[in-house]
Structures are given as C-alpha cells and as structure tokens.
Coordinates of C-alpha atoms in Angstrom, one line a residue:
X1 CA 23.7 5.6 25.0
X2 CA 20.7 6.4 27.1
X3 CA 22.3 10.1 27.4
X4 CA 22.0 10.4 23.7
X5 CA 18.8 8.6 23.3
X6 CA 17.2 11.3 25.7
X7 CA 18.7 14.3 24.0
X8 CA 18.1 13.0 20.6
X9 CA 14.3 13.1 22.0
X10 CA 14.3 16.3 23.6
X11 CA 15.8 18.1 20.6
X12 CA 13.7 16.5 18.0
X13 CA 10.6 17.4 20.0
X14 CA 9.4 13.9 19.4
X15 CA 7.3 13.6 22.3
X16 CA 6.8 14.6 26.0
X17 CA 7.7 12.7 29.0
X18 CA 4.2 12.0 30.2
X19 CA 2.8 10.7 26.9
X20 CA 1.9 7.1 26.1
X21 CA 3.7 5.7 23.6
X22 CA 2.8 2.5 21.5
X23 CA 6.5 0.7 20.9
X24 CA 6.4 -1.1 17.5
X25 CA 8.6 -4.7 18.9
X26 CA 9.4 -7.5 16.4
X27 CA 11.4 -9.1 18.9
X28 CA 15.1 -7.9 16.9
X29 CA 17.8 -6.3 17.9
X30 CA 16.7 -2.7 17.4
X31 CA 13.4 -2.7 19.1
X32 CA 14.3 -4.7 21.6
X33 CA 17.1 -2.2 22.3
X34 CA 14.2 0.5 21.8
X35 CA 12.0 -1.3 24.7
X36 CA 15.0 -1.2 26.8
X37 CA 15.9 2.4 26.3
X38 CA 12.3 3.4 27.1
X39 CA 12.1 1.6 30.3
X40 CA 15.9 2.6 31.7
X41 CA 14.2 6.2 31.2
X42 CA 11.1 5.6 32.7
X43 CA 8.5 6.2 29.7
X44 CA 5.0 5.4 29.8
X45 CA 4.9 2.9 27.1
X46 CA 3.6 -0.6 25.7
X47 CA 4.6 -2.9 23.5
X48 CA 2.5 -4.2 20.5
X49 CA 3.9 -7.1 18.4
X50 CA 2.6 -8.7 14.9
X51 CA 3.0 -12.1 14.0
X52 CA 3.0 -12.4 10.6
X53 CA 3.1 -16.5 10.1
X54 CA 5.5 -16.2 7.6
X55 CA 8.3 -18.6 9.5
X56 CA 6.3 -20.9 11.2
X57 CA 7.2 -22.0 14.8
X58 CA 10.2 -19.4 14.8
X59 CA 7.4 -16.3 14.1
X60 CA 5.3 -18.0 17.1
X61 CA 8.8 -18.0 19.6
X62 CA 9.2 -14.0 18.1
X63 CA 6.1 -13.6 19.8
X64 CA 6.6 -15.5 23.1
X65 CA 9.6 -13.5 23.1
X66 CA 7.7 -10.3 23.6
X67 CA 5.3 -11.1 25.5
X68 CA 8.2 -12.0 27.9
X69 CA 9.6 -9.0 27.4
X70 CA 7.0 -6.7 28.3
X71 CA 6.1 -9.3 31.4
X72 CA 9.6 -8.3 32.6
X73 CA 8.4 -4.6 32.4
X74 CA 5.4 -4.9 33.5
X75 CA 3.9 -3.4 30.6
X76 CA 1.0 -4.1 28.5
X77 CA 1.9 -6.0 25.3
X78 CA -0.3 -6.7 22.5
X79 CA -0.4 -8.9 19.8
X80 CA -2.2 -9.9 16.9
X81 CA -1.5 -12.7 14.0
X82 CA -1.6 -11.7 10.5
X83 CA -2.1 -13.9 7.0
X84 CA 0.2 -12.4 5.5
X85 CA 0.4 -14.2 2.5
X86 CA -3.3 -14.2 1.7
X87 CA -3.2 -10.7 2.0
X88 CA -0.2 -10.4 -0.7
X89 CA -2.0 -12.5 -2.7
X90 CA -5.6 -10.8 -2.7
X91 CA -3.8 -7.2 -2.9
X92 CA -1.5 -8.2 -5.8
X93 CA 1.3 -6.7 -3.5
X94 CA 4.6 -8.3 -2.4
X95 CA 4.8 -10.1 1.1
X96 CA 6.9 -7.4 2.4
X97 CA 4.4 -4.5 1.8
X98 CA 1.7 -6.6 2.5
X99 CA 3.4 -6.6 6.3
X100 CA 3.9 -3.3 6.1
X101 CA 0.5 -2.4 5.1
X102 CA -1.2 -4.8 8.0
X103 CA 1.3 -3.5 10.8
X104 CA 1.2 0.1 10.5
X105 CA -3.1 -0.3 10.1
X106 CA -3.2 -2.2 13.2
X107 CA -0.5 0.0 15.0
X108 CA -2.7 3.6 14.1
X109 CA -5.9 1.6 15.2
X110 CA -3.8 0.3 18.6
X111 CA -3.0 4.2 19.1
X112 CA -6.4 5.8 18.4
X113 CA -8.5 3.3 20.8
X114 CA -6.2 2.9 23.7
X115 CA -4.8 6.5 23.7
X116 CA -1.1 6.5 23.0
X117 CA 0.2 9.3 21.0
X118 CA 2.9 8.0 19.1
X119 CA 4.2 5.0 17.4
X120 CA 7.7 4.1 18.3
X121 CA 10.0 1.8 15.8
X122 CA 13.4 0.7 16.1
X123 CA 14.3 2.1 12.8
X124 CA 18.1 3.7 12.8
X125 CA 20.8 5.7 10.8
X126 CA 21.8 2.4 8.4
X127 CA 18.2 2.1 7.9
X128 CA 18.1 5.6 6.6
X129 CA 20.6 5.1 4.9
X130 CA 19.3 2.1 3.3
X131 CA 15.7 3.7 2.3
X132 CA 17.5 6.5 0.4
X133 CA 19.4 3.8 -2.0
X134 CA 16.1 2.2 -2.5
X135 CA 14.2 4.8 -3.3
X136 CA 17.3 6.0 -6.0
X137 CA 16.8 2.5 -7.6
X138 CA 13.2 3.0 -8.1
X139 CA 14.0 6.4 -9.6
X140 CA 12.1 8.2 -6.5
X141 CA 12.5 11.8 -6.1
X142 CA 13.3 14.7 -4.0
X143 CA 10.7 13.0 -1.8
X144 CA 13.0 9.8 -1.8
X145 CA 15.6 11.6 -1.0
X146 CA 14.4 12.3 2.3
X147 CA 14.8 8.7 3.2
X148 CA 13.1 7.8 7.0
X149 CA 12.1 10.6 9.0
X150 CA 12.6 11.2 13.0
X151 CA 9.0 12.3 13.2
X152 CA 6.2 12.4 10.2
X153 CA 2.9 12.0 11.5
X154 CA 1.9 9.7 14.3
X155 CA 5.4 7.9 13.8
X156 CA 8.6 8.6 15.6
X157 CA 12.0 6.5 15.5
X158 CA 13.8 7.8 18.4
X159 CA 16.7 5.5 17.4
X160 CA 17.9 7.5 14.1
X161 CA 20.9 9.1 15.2
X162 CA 22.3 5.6 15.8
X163 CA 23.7 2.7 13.6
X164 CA 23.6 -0.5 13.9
X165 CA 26.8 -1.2 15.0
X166 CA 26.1 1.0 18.1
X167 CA 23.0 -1.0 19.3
X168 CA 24.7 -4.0 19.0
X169 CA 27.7 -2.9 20.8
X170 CA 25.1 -1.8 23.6
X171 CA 23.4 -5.0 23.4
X172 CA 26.6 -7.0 24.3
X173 CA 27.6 -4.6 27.1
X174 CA 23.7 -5.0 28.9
X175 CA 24.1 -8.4 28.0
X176 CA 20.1 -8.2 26.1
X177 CA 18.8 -10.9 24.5
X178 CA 16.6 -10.8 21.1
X179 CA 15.6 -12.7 18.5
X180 CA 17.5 -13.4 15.1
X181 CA 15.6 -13.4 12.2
X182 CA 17.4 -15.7 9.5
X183 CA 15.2 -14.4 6.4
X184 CA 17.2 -10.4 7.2
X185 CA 20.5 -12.5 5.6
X186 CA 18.4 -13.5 2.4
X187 CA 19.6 -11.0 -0.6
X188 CA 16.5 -12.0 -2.5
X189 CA 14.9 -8.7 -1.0
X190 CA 15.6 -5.5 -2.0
X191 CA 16.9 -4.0 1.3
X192 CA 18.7 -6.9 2.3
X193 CA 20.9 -7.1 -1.1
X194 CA 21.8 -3.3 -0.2
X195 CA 22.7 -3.9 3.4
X196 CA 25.1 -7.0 2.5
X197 CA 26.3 -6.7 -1.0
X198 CA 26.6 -2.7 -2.1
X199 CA 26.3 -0.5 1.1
X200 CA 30.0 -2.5 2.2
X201 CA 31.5 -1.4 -1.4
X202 CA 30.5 2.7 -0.2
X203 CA 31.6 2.6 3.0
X204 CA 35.3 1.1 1.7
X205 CA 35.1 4.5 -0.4
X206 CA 33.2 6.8 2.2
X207 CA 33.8 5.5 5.8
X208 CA 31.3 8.0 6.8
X209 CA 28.7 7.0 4.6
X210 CA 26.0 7.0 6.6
X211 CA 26.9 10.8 7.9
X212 CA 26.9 11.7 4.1
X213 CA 23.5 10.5 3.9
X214 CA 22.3 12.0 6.6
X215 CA 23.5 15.0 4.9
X216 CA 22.0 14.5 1.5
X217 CA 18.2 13.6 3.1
X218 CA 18.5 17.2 4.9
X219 CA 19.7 18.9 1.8
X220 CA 16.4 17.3 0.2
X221 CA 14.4 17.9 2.3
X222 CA 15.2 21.9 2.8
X223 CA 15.3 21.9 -1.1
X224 CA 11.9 20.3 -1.1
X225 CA 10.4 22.8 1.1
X226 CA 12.2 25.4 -1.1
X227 CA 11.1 24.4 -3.8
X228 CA 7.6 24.0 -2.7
X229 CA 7.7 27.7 -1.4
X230 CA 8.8 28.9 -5.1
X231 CA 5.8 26.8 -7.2
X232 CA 3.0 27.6 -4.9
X233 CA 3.8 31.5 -5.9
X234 CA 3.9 30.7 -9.4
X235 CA 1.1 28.6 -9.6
X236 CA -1.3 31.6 -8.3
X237 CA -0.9 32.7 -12.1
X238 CA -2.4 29.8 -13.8
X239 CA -3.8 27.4 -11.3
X240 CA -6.8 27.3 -9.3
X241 CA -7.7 25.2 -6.6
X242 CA -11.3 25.0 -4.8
X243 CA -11.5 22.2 -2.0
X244 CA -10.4 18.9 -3.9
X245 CA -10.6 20.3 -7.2
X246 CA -7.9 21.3 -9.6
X247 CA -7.9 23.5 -12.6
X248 CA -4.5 24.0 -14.7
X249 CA -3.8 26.3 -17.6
X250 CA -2.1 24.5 -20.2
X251 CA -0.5 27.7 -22.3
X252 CA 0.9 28.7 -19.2
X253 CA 2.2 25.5 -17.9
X254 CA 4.0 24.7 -21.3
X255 CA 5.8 28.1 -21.0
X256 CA 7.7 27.1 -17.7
X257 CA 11.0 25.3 -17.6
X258 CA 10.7 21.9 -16.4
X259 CA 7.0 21.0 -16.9
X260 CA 7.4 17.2 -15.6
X261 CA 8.4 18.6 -12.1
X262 CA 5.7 21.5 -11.9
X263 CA 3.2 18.5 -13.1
X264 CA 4.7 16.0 -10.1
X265 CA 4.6 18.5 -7.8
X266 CA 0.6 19.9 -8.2
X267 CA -1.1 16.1 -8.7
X268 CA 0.7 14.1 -6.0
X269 CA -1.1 15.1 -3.5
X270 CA -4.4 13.5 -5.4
X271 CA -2.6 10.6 -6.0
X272 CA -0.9 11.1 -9.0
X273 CA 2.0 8.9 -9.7
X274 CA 5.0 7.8 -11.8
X275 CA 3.7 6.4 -15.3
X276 CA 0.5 8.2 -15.1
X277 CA 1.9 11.7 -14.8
X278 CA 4.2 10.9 -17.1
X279 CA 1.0 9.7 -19.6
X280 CA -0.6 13.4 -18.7
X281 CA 2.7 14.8 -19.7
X282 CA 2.1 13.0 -22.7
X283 CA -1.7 14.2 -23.2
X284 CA -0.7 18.1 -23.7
X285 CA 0.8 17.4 -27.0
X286 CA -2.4 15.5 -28.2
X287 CA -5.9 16.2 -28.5
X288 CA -8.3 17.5 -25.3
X289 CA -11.0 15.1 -23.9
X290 CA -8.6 12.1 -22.2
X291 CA -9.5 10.6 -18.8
X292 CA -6.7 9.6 -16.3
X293 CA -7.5 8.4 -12.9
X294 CA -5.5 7.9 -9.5
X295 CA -7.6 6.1 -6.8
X296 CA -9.1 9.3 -5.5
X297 CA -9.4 11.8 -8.3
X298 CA -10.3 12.2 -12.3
X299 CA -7.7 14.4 -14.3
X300 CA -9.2 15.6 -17.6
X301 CA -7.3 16.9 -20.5
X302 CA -9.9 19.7 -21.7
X303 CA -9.2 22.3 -24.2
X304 CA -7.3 25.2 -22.4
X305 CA -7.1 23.7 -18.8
X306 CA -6.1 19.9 -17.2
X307 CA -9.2 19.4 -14.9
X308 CA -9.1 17.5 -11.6
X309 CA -12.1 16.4 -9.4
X310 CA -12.8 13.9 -7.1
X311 CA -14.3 10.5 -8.5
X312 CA -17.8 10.6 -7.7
X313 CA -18.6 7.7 -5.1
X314 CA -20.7 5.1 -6.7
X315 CA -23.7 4.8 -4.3
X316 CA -23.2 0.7 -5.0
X317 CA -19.5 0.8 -4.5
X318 CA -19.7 -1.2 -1.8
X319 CA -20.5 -5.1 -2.4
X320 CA -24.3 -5.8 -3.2
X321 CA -24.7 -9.1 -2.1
X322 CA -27.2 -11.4 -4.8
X323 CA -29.4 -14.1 -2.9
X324 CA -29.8 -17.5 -4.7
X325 CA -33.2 -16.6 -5.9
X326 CA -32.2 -12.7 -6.3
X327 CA -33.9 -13.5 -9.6
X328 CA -32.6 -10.0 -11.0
X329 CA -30.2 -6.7 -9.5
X330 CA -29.5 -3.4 -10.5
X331 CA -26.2 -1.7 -10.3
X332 CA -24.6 1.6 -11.4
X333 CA -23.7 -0.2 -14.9
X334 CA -27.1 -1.9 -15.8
X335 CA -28.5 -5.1 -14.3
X336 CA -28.1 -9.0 -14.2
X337 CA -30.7 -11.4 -14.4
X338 CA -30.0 -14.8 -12.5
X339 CA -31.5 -18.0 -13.5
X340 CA -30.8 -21.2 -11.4
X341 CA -31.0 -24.0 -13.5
X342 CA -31.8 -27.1 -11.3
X343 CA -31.2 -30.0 -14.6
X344 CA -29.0 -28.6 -16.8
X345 CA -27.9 -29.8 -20.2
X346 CA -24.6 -28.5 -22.0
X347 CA -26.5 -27.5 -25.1
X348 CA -27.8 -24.8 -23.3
X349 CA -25.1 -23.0 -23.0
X350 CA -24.9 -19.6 -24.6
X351 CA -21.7 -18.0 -26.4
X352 CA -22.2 -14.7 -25.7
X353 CA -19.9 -12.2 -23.5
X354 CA -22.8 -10.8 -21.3
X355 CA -23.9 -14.2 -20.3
X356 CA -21.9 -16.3 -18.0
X357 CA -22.7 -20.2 -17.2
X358 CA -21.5 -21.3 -13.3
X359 CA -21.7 -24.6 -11.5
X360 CA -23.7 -23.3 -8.8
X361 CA -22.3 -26.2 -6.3
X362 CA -18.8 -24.7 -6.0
X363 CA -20.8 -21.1 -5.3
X364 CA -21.1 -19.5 -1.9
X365 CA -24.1 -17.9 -1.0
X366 CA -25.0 -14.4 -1.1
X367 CA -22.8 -13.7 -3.6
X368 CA -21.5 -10.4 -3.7
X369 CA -20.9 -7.5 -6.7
X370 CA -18.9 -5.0 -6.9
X371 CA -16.3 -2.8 -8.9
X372 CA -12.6 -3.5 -9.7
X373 CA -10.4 -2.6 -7.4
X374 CA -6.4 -2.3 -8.2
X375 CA -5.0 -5.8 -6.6
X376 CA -7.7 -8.0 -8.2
X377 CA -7.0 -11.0 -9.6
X378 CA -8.4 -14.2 -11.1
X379 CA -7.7 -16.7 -12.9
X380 CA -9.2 -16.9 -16.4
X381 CA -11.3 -19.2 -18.0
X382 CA -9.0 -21.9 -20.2
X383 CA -6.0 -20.7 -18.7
X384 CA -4.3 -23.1 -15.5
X385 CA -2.9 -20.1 -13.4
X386 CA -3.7 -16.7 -12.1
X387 CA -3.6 -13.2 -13.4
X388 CA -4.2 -9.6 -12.2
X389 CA -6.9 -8.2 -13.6
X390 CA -4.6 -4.9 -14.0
X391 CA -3.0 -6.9 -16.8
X392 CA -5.9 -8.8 -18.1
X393 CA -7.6 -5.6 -18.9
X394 CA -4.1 -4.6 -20.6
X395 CA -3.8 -7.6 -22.2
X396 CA -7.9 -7.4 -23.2
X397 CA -7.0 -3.6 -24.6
X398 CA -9.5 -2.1 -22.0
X399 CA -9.2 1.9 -22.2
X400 CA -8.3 2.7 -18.9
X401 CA -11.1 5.2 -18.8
X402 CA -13.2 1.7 -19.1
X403 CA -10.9 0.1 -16.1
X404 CA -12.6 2.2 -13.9
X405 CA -16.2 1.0 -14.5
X406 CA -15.4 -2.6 -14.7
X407 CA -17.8 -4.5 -12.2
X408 CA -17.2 -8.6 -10.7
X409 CA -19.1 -10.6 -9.5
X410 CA -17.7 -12.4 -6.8
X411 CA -18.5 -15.9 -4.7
X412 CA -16.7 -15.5 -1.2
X413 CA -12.8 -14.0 -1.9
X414 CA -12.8 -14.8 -5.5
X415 CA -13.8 -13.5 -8.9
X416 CA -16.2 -15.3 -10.9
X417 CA -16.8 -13.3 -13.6
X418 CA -15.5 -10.1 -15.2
X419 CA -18.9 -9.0 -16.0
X420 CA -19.3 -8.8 -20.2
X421 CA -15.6 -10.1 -20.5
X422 CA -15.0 -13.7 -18.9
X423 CA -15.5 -16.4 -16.6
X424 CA -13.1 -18.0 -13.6
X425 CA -11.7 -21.3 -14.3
X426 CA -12.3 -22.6 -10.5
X427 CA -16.3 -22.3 -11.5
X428 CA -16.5 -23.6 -15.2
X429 CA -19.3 -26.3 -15.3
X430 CA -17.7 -29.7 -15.6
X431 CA -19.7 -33.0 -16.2
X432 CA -21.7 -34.3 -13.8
X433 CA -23.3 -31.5 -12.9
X434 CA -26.3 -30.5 -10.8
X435 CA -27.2 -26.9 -10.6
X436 CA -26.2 -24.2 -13.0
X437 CA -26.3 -20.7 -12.3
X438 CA -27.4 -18.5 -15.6
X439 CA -26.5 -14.7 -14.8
X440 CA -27.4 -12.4 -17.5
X441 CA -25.6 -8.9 -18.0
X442 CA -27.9 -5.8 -19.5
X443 CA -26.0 -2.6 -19.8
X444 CA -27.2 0.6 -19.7
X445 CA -27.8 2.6 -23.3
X446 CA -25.6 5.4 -23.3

C-alpha cells in the first residue's frame, strides 16, 4: 500500500517531499491509516484534531486518541473544541456543515500561521463515490459531478485511489488501532443512508462501481473545462466584464440554446445559485428594474442588459454597539431613539411597528445593531418557538430587495427586535417589572 500511496503522490503532483503538511485526524480509520502512511514514508507532517462535543465522553477519548497518536510520532498535534451545536443553531445550518464549516476554517488558519502547505484528509474512492450520489440527489451539476477532488486548493486527499475495503484490510494486517464512531451507522444522514442502504443495491449490478465513478467525475470534469472553453468565446459577443462587475445583453442571451446553463455558468462565480438563477431566468420574460442578490453581488434586470455589481459595503455593517444611556444612534437606515424607563406602567405602551417596548433586566449591555445576515433567527413575539428570519420575512411578504436592508437589534447572541416589524418573545415585559427600555425607529425619507 505504501508503494501506491507514494506513486499516487508523485503523479498527482500533490505535494513535494520536504513540505509540511497539516494531516486532518478524527481519530477513524481512514486518517488514522493516513497518519500512518505519512510517517512509514517519512513526511514532515502534524496532526490537527477537532473535537466537536457532539458525543460526549466518546468525542473527548477521539481526542486523547490523537494526541497519543501523534505522541507515538513524535509530531506536533493540535487540537481545538468546537460548539458545534450552537454554531448550527445561530447559522441556521445542519450539525454536519456546521462541522464542516468550523474544521476546514480552523484547518486553513492552522496552515497559514504555522507554515504547512497543504491540508491532508483521509477522504477515499467510496467517499467519492458517495459525494457524486449526493450531489445527483440535490440536483447538482456538472460541478457535482466532479465529486471529491485529489487536489483543489490548499486541500489534498492522498488516499483517493483507495476504498475502503483496502484501508481496512491494511489496518488488520499493521494490526492499527482507531476509533469507531457509532453515529457513521445512523441512516438518518444523508451520506450514511447512501453508504448502507443504496450504494450495496449498485455494486450487486456494477461490481466496479466505484471505477465507474471515477470514470464519470473525469468525464465531468474534462466536459466542464470544455465547456467552459466554448462559452467564454461566445460570451466576448454580448458580455462584458470589468473587475467584479457584469454586464449581459439580453437579445443576445435569449437567442442561444440553452439559456439556464449559459446563465449558471456566468453568475456562479458571484455567488449566484439554484432558485435565484432560476428567479433571473424568470425576470427576462417580465418587466426591467428587479433586484436579485447573492451575498457578494447585486444582479439588475435593466432594459437591454442583466447588470451585476458588487453590494456596496455598508460603512455600519459591522455591529454598532448602543450604551444604556446611548440616548439616540444613527445607522445607514435612519436612527433610534432609546428611552430607559426606570417606573414603568403598562399603559404606556405604544402599538406602533417602529416602537418596541423591552424589559431592560433580561438586556445585556452594550447592545449591538446590525443588518440581517442569512442564518438569523429569533423567536417571535406571541409565538413559543423559533424561526429563521429567512422565513419570517417570507412569511411577513418582505420583497427580497427589502431583505437586504433589514437591520436588528441585538442583546448578546440574540435578536430582539426586527427593527419596524417585531419584538423577541424572550424580552416581552412581563409583570413585575422594573426597567423598561423604549427604543424608537425613525427611517429615512426616501
């Protein structure tokens, strides 16, 4: 195996001998196997391991594990612990990207301040394999296709040309140890109900299943690069790009065959995606002067041309943070005025959407305003449980030209108030009370 595992290096260029390399270990089979390999060849390497608290005692033995491990090499090994599930929460995401997202933004900042230049992880050819059904669930495309690749930026899996089956054949042969994680058996994931439940069903019809897809990410990919080749010359006829801006001809787009992948294929690199290409597609048809937005970049349907700009960076983007006795603040939408009442009586309070009535005991101090961010959440006022404000707003009919310029004022982590639309639950003012906060919301005339 190690004979492969140094050619499989060599021709994939993935990185030379005297580089540092930052080995991605959970502690499983496949990165332990990984860690192994590395030191058998006599790699400069370390090993960096997340602990992601999601399986109590068993995530803190993962870790001991590795730590081990690395003693035994007489590497470096470093480890950090992640909330994982706070994370999920405030993002709006699901526990497994929410992992993702902390490991691989604590792996690139390992790598840029400690010099390594690559990433290592244990991923292999059933994991390849694996990615590409996925991605055909969720209706990816070409791009999906492509499932895991040996090498794509700072990240390199110098296990792909193996399966599974091979590094656990090796394991028993080197008599290696690792750690079993119970939760990869669970077919309540995604990938896990792939690996146990369909992926068996193909390989009774293709044996060599996971050399077909092999094939069919390389055929992808080539036709990807292709096909990338053939629009770029096309596209010097009716589009014009200048730094991060965009200009597309409309007449001339509508003329080609195929208008949905031209369309994918010229906004995804300003992060233009699934439903909201397909609402541009949409927009051509219909009358000039609609807004869409991806979390960098502004795509106007003018007259003759789809425009695309960058969003122009709110110089109060960031969170303003409001003192007690701030007494009044302004912001890019208009201002609020903050009144701190220390004897309050109920029939004071105002029904009106730009004012907002808090119990100013449960507050925490400075609080902080800023604008919506996708992954927000709160929970509303008169309703018992949570909701993203993604789907507030939907519910709430807010244009999503409007989305965008939606500001909260927030105590600590959470939302207090949608500014001009409605109060959190957790801070409604309940009998006894001492302190009120009044906060006030003046727009800007238009």
């Amino acid at each position: 195996m190690i004979d492969r595992f140094l050619e499989n290096i060599e021709k994939n260029k993935l990185f030379n001998a005297n580089e540092k390399i930052l080995l991605a270990v959970s502690g499983g089979m496949d990165s332990v196997v990984m860690a192994h390999l590395f030191h058998q060849a006599g790699f400069l390497f370390s090993l960096a391991h997340c602990n992601f608290q999601l399986r109590g005692e068993e995530s803190d033995k993962d870790e001991r594990f590795v730590e081990e491990l690395a003693r035994n090499f007489h590497v470096q090994c470093f480890t950090k612990s992640f909330d994982t599930l706070v994370y999920s929460d405030q993002q709006g995401i699901s526990t497994q990207m929410a992992a993702r997202e902390l490991r691989y933004g604590w792996f690139e900042e390992l790598r840029k301040t400690n010099g390594f230049s690559y990433i290592s992880t244990g991923h292999h050819k059933d994991d390849h394999s694996e990615t590409i059904l996925i991605n055909m669930v969720r209706g990816s495309g070409l791009t999906g296709l492509q499932g895991i690749r040996q090498k794509w930026g700072h990240v390199i899996r110098p296990l792909w040309d193996f399966t599974r089956k091979e590094i656990g054949q090796y394991c028993n042969e080197h008599d290696i140890n690792f750690r079993e994680d119970a939760t990869n058996e669970q077919t309540k994931y995604v990938r896990n109900k792939i690996r146990h439940q369909v992926i068996p069903h193909l390989k009774e019809i293709n044996p060599s299943f996971n050399d077909s897809m092999v094939k069919l990410s390389s055929i992808a990919e080539q036709t990807g690069e292709l096909l990338h080749y053939l629009l770029e010359k096309e596209f010097e006829l009716f589009v014009e790009k200048n730094d991060q801006k965009l200009r597309i001809e409309i007449n001339r787009l509508q003329r080609l065959p195929c208008v949905s992948l031209v369309l994918y294929h010229l906004l995804n690199p300003y992060g233009f995606q699934g439903a909201v290409v397909d609402e541009i597609i949409g927009s051509l048809a219909g009358q000039p002067g609609k807004k869409f937005f991806s979390a960098s970049h502004l795509c106007l349907r003018d007259r003759e041309y789809l425009m695309v700009s960058p969003l122009e960076p709110k110089a109060d983007f960031q969170q303003i943070p409001i003192d007690e006795l701030a007494g009044e603040v302004s912001f890019a939408e208009g201002k609020l005025q903050l009144v701190l009442h220390e004897a309050f009586r109920m029939n004071q309070i105002k029904k009106e959407h730009n004012v907002a009535f808090l119990d100013a005991d449960k507050l925490q101090f400075p609080l902080t305003l800023r604008a919506f961010k996708e992954g927000d959440y709160f929970y509303p006022f008169g309703m018992s449980g949570k909701k993203k404000l993604s789907d507030y707003f939907v519910d709430e009919k807010v244009a999503l030209t409007d989305k965008q310029n939606k500001w909260l004022l927030c105590s600590g982590e959470d939302i207090v108030w949608v500014i001009g639309m409605r109060t959190d639950e957790r801070y409604r003012i309940s009998l006894p009370v001492c302190k009120v906060l009044e906060v006030k919301f003046i727009p800007h005339v238009k």
